[in-house]
PDB file of C-alpha atoms in Angstrom:
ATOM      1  CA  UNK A   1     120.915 103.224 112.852  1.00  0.00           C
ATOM      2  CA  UNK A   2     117.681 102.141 111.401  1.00  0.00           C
ATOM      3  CA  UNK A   3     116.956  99.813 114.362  1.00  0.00           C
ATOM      4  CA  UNK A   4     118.255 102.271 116.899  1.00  0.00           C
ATOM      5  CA  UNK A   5     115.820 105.058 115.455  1.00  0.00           C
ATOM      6  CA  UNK A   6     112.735 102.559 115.134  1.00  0.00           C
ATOM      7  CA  UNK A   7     113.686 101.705 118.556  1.00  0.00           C
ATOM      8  CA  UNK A   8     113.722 105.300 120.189  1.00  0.00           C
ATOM      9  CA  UNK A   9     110.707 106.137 118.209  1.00  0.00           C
ATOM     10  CA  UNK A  10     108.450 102.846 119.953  1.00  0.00           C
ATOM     11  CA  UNK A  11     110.085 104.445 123.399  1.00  0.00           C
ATOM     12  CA  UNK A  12     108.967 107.615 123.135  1.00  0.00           C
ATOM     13  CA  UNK A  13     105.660 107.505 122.539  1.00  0.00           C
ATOM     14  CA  UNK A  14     104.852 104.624 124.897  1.00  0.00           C
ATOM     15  CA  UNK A  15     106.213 106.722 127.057  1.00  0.00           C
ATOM     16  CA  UNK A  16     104.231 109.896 126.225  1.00  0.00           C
ATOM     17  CA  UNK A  17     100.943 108.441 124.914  1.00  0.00           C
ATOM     18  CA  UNK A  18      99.752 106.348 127.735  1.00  0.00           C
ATOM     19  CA  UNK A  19      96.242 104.176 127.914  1.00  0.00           C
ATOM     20  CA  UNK A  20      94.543 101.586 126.791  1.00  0.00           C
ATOM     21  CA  UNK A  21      93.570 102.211 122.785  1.00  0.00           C
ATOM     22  CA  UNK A  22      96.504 104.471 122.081  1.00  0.00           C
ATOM     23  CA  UNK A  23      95.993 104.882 117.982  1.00  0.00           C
ATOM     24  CA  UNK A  24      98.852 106.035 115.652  1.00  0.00           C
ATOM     25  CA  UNK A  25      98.929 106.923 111.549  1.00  0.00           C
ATOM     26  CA  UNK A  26     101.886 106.766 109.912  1.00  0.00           C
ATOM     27  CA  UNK A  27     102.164 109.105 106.798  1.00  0.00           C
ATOM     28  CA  UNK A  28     104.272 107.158 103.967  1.00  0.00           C
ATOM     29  CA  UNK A  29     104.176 104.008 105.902  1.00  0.00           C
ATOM     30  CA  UNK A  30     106.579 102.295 103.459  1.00  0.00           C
ATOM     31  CA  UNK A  31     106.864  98.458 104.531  1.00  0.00           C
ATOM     32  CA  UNK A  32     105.152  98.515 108.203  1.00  0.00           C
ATOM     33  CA  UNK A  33     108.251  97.742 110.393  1.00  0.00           C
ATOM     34  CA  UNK A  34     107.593 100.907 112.541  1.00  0.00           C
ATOM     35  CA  UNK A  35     104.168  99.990 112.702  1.00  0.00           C
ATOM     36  CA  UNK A  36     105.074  96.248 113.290  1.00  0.00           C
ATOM     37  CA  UNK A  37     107.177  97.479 116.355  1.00  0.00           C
ATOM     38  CA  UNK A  38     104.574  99.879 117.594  1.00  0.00           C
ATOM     39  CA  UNK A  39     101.623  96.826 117.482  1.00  0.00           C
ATOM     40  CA  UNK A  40     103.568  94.173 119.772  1.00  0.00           C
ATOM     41  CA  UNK A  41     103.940  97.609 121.979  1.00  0.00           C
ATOM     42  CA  UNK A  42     100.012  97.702 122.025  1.00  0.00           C
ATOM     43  CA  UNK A  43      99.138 100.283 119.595  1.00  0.00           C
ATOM     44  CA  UNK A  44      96.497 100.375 116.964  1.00  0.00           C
ATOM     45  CA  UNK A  45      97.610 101.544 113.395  1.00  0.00           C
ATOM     46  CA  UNK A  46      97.204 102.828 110.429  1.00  0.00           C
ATOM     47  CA  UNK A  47      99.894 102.825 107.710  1.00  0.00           C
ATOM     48  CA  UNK A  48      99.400 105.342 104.195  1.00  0.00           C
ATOM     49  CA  UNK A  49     101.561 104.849 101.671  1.00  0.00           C
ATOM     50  CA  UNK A  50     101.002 105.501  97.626  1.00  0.00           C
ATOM     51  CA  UNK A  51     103.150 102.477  96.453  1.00  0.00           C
ATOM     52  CA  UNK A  52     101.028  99.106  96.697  1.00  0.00           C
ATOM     53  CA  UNK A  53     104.290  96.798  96.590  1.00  0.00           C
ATOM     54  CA  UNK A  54     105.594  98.665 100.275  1.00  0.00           C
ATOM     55  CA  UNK A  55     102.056  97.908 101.605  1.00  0.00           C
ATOM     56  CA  UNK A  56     102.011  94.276 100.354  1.00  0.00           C
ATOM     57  CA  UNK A  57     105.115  93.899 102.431  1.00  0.00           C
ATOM     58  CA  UNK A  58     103.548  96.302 105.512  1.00  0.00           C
ATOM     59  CA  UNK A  59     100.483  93.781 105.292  1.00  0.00           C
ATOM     60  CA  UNK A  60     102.664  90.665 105.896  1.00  0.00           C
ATOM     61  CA  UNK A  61     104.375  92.093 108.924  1.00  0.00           C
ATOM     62  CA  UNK A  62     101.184  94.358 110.793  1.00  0.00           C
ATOM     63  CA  UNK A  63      97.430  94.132 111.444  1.00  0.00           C
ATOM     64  CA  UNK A  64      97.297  97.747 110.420  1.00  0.00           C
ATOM     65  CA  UNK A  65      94.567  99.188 108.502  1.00  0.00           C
ATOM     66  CA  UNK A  66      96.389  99.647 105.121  1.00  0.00           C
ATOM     67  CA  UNK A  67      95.340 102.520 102.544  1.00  0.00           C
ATOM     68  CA  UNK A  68      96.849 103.220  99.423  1.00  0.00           C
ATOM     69  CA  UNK A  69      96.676 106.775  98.240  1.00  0.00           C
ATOM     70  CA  UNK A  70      98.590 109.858  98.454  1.00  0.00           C
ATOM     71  CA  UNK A  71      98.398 111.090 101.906  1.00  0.00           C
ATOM     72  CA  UNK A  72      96.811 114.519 100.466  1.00  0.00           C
ATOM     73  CA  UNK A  73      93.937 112.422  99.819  1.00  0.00           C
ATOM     74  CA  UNK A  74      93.496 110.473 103.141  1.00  0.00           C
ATOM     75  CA  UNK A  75      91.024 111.557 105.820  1.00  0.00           C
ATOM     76  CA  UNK A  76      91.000 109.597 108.700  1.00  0.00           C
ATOM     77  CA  UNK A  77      87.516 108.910 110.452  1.00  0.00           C
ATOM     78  CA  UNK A  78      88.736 109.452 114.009  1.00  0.00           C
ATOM     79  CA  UNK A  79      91.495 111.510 114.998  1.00  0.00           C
ATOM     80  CA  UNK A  80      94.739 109.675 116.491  1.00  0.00           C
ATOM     81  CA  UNK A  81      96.655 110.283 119.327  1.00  0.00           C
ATOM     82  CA  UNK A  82      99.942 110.109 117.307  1.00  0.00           C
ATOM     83  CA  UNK A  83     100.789 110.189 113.953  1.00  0.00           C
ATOM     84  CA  UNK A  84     104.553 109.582 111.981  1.00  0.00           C
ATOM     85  CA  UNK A  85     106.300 111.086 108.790  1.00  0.00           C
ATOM     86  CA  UNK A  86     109.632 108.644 108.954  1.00  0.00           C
ATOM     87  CA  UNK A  87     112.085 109.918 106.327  1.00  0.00           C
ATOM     88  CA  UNK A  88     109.117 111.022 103.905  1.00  0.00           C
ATOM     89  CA  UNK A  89     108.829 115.099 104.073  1.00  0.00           C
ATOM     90  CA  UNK A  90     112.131 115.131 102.448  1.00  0.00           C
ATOM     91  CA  UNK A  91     110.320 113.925  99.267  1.00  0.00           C
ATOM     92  CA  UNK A  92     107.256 116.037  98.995  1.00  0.00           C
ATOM     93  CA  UNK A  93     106.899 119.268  97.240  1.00  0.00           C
ATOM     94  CA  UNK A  94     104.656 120.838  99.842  1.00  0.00           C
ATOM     95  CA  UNK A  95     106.109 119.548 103.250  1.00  0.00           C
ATOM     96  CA  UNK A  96     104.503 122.433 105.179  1.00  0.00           C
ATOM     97  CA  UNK A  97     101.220 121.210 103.864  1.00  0.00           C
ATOM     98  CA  UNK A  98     102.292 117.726 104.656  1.00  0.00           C
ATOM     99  CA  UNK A  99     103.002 118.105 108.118  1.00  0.00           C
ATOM    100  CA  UNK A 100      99.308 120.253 108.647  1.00  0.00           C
ATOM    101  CA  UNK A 101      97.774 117.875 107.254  1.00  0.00           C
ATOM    102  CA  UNK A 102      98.949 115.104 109.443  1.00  0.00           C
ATOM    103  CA  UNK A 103      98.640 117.447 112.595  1.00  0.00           C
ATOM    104  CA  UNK A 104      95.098 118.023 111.845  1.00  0.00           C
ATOM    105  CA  UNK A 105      94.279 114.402 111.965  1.00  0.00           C
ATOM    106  CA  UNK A 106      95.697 114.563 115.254  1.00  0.00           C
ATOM    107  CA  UNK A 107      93.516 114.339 119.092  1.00  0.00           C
ATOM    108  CA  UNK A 108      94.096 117.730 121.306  1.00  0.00           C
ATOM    109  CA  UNK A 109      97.645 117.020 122.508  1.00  0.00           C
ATOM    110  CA  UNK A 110      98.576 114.598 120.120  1.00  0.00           C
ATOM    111  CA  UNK A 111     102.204 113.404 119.182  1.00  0.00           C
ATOM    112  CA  UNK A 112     103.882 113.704 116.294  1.00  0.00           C
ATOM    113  CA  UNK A 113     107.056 112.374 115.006  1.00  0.00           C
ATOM    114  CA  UNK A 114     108.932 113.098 112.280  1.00  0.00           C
ATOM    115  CA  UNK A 115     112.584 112.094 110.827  1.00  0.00           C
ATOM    116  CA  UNK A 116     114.278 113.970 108.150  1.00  0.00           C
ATOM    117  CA  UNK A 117     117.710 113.558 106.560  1.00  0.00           C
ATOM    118  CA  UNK A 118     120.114 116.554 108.746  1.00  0.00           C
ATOM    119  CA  UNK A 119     122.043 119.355 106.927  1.00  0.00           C
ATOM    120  CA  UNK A 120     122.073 120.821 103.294  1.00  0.00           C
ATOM    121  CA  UNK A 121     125.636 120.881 103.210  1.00  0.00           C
ATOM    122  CA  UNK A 122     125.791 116.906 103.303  1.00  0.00           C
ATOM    123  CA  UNK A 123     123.612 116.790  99.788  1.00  0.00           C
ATOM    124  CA  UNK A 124     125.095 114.163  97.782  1.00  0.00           C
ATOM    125  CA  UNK A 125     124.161 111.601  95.377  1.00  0.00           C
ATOM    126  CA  UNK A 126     122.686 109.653  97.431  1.00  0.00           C
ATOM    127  CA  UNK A 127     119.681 112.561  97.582  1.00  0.00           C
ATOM    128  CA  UNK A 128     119.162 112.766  94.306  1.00  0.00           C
ATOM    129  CA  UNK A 129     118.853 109.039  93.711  1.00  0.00           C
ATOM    130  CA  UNK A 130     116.692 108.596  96.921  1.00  0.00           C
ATOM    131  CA  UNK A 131     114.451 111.744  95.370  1.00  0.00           C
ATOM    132  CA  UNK A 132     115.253 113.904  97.887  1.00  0.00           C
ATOM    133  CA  UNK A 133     114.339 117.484  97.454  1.00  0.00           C
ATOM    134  CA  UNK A 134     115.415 119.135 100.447  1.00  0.00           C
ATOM    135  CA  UNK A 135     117.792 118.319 103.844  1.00  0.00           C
ATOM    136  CA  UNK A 136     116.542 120.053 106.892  1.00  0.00           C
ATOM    137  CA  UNK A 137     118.759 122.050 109.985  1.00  0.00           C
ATOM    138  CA  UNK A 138     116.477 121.994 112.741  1.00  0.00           C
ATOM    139  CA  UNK A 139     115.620 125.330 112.632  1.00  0.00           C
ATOM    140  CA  UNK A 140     113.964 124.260 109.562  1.00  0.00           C
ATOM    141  CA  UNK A 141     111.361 122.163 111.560  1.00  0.00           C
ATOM    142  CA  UNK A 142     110.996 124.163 113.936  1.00  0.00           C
ATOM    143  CA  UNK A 143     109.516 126.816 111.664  1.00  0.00           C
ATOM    144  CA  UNK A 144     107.314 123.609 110.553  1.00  0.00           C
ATOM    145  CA  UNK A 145     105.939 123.367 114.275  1.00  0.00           C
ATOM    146  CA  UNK A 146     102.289 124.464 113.474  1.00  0.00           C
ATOM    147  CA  UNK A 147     101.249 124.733 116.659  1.00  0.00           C
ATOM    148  CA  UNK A 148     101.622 121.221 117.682  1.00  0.00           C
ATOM    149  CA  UNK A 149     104.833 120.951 120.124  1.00  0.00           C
ATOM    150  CA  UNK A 150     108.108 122.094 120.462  1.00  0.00           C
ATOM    151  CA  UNK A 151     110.816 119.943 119.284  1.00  0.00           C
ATOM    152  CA  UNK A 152     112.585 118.184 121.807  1.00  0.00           C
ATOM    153  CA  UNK A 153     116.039 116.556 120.643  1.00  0.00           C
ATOM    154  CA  UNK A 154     118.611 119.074 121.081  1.00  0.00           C
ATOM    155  CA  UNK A 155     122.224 118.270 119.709  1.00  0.00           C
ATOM    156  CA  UNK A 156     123.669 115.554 122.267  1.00  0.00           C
ATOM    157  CA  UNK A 157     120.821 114.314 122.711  1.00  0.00           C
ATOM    158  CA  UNK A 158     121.709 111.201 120.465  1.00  0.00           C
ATOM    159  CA  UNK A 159     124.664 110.840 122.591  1.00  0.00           C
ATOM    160  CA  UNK A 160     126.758 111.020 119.133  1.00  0.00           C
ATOM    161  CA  UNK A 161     129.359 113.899 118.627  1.00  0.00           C
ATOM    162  CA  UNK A 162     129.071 115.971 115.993  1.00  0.00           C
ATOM    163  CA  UNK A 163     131.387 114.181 113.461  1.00  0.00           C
ATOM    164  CA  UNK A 164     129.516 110.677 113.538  1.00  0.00           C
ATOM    165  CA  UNK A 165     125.897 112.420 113.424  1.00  0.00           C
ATOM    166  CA  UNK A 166     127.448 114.250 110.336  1.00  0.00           C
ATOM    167  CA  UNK A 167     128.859 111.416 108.531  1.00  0.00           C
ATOM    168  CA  UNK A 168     125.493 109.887 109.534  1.00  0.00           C
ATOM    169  CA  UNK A 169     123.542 112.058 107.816  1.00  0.00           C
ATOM    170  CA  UNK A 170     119.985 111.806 110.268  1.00  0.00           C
ATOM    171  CA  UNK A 171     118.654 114.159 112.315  1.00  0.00           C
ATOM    172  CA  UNK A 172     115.861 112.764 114.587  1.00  0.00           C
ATOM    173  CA  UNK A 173     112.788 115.884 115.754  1.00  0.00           C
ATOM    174  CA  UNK A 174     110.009 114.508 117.910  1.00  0.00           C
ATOM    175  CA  UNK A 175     107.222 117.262 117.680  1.00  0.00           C
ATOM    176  CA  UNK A 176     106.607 117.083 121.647  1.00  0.00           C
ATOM    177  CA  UNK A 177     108.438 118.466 124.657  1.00  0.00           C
ATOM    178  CA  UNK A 178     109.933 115.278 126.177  1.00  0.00           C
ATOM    179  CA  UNK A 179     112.008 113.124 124.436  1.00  0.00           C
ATOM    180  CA  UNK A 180     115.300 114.561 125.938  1.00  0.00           C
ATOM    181  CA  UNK A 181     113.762 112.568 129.537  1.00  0.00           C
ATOM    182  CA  UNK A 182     114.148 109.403 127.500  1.00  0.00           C
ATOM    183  CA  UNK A 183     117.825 110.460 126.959  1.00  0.00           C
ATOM    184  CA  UNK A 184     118.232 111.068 130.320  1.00  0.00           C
ATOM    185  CA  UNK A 185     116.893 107.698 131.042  1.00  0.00           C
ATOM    186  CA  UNK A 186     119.156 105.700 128.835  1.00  0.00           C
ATOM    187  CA  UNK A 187     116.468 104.679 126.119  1.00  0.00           C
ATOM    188  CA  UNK A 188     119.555 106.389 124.250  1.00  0.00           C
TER     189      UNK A 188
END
């Protein structure tokens, strides 16, 4: 899944941020593999994270510009024309404030992306070890838009029915109106 998801992610915004010196911030950046993928696509990055051992790791595997703090603190120099919260919101207190925060470091019509762990009702252990303080239904999101996009995956989308995306316990929202062409495309 993790592959698949990093995978879809890297498609979709090549696909909807176009140009030479595309730039993308990813928000809890963890050990750089997204940002990994999205630099052999092209990109420029930069990865935030508050834990220094997931950025020693992001720094062996990207040319990212690496900062250590708690994203509350960060203020990029320049906005970007995408930015990322990859399994992160689910941890933070203030998520709402989270998710402005990263849209107003965004350029007019940026994209952002964000994956969150689906459904309440498949809370387990595994969220409370992971530090998990919430699961999200997409209408959830959707009251998170801010003004950015509309969500685009609709329930299909994935190409999974309903029983596998359950037991898989991901839900994938891209904050932009066209990831469902990449579906239609085959990128999944």
């Amino acid at each position: 899944w993790f592959s698949a998801r990093v995978s879809l992610i890297v498609g979709a915004l090549a696909r909807h941020v176009q140009g030479p010196g595309r730039q993308f911030a990813e928000f809890g950046c963890g050990n750089g593999y997204v940002m990994s993928r999205l630099e052999a696509a092209g990109w420029g990055c930069v990865g935030i994270d508050m834990h220094l051992e997931g950025l020693r790791i992001a720094g062996t595997r990207s040319q990212a510009l690496l900062i250590c703090a708690r994203m509350e603190k960060v203020r990029l120099q320049k906005a970007v024309d995408a930015i990322g919260f990859f399994d992160v919101i689910e941890h933070l207190d203030d998520d709402k404030g989270a998710l402005a925060l990263g849209a107003s470091q965004l350029r007019p019509g940026g994209l952002a992306v964000v994956t969150v762990p689906a459904m309440m009702s498949l809370w387990s252990t595994y969220d409370e070890v992971g530090g998990h303080k919430r699961r999200y239904a997409r209408r959830d999101l959707a009251a998170q838009r801010l003004g950015v996009a509309e969500p685009v995956l609709r329930a299909g989308d994935l190409r999974l029915d309903r029983a596998r995306r359950e037991a898989l316990g991901v839900d994938l929202e891209l904050v932009h109106a066209a990831l469902d062409h990449a579906a239609r495309v085959g990128l999944v």
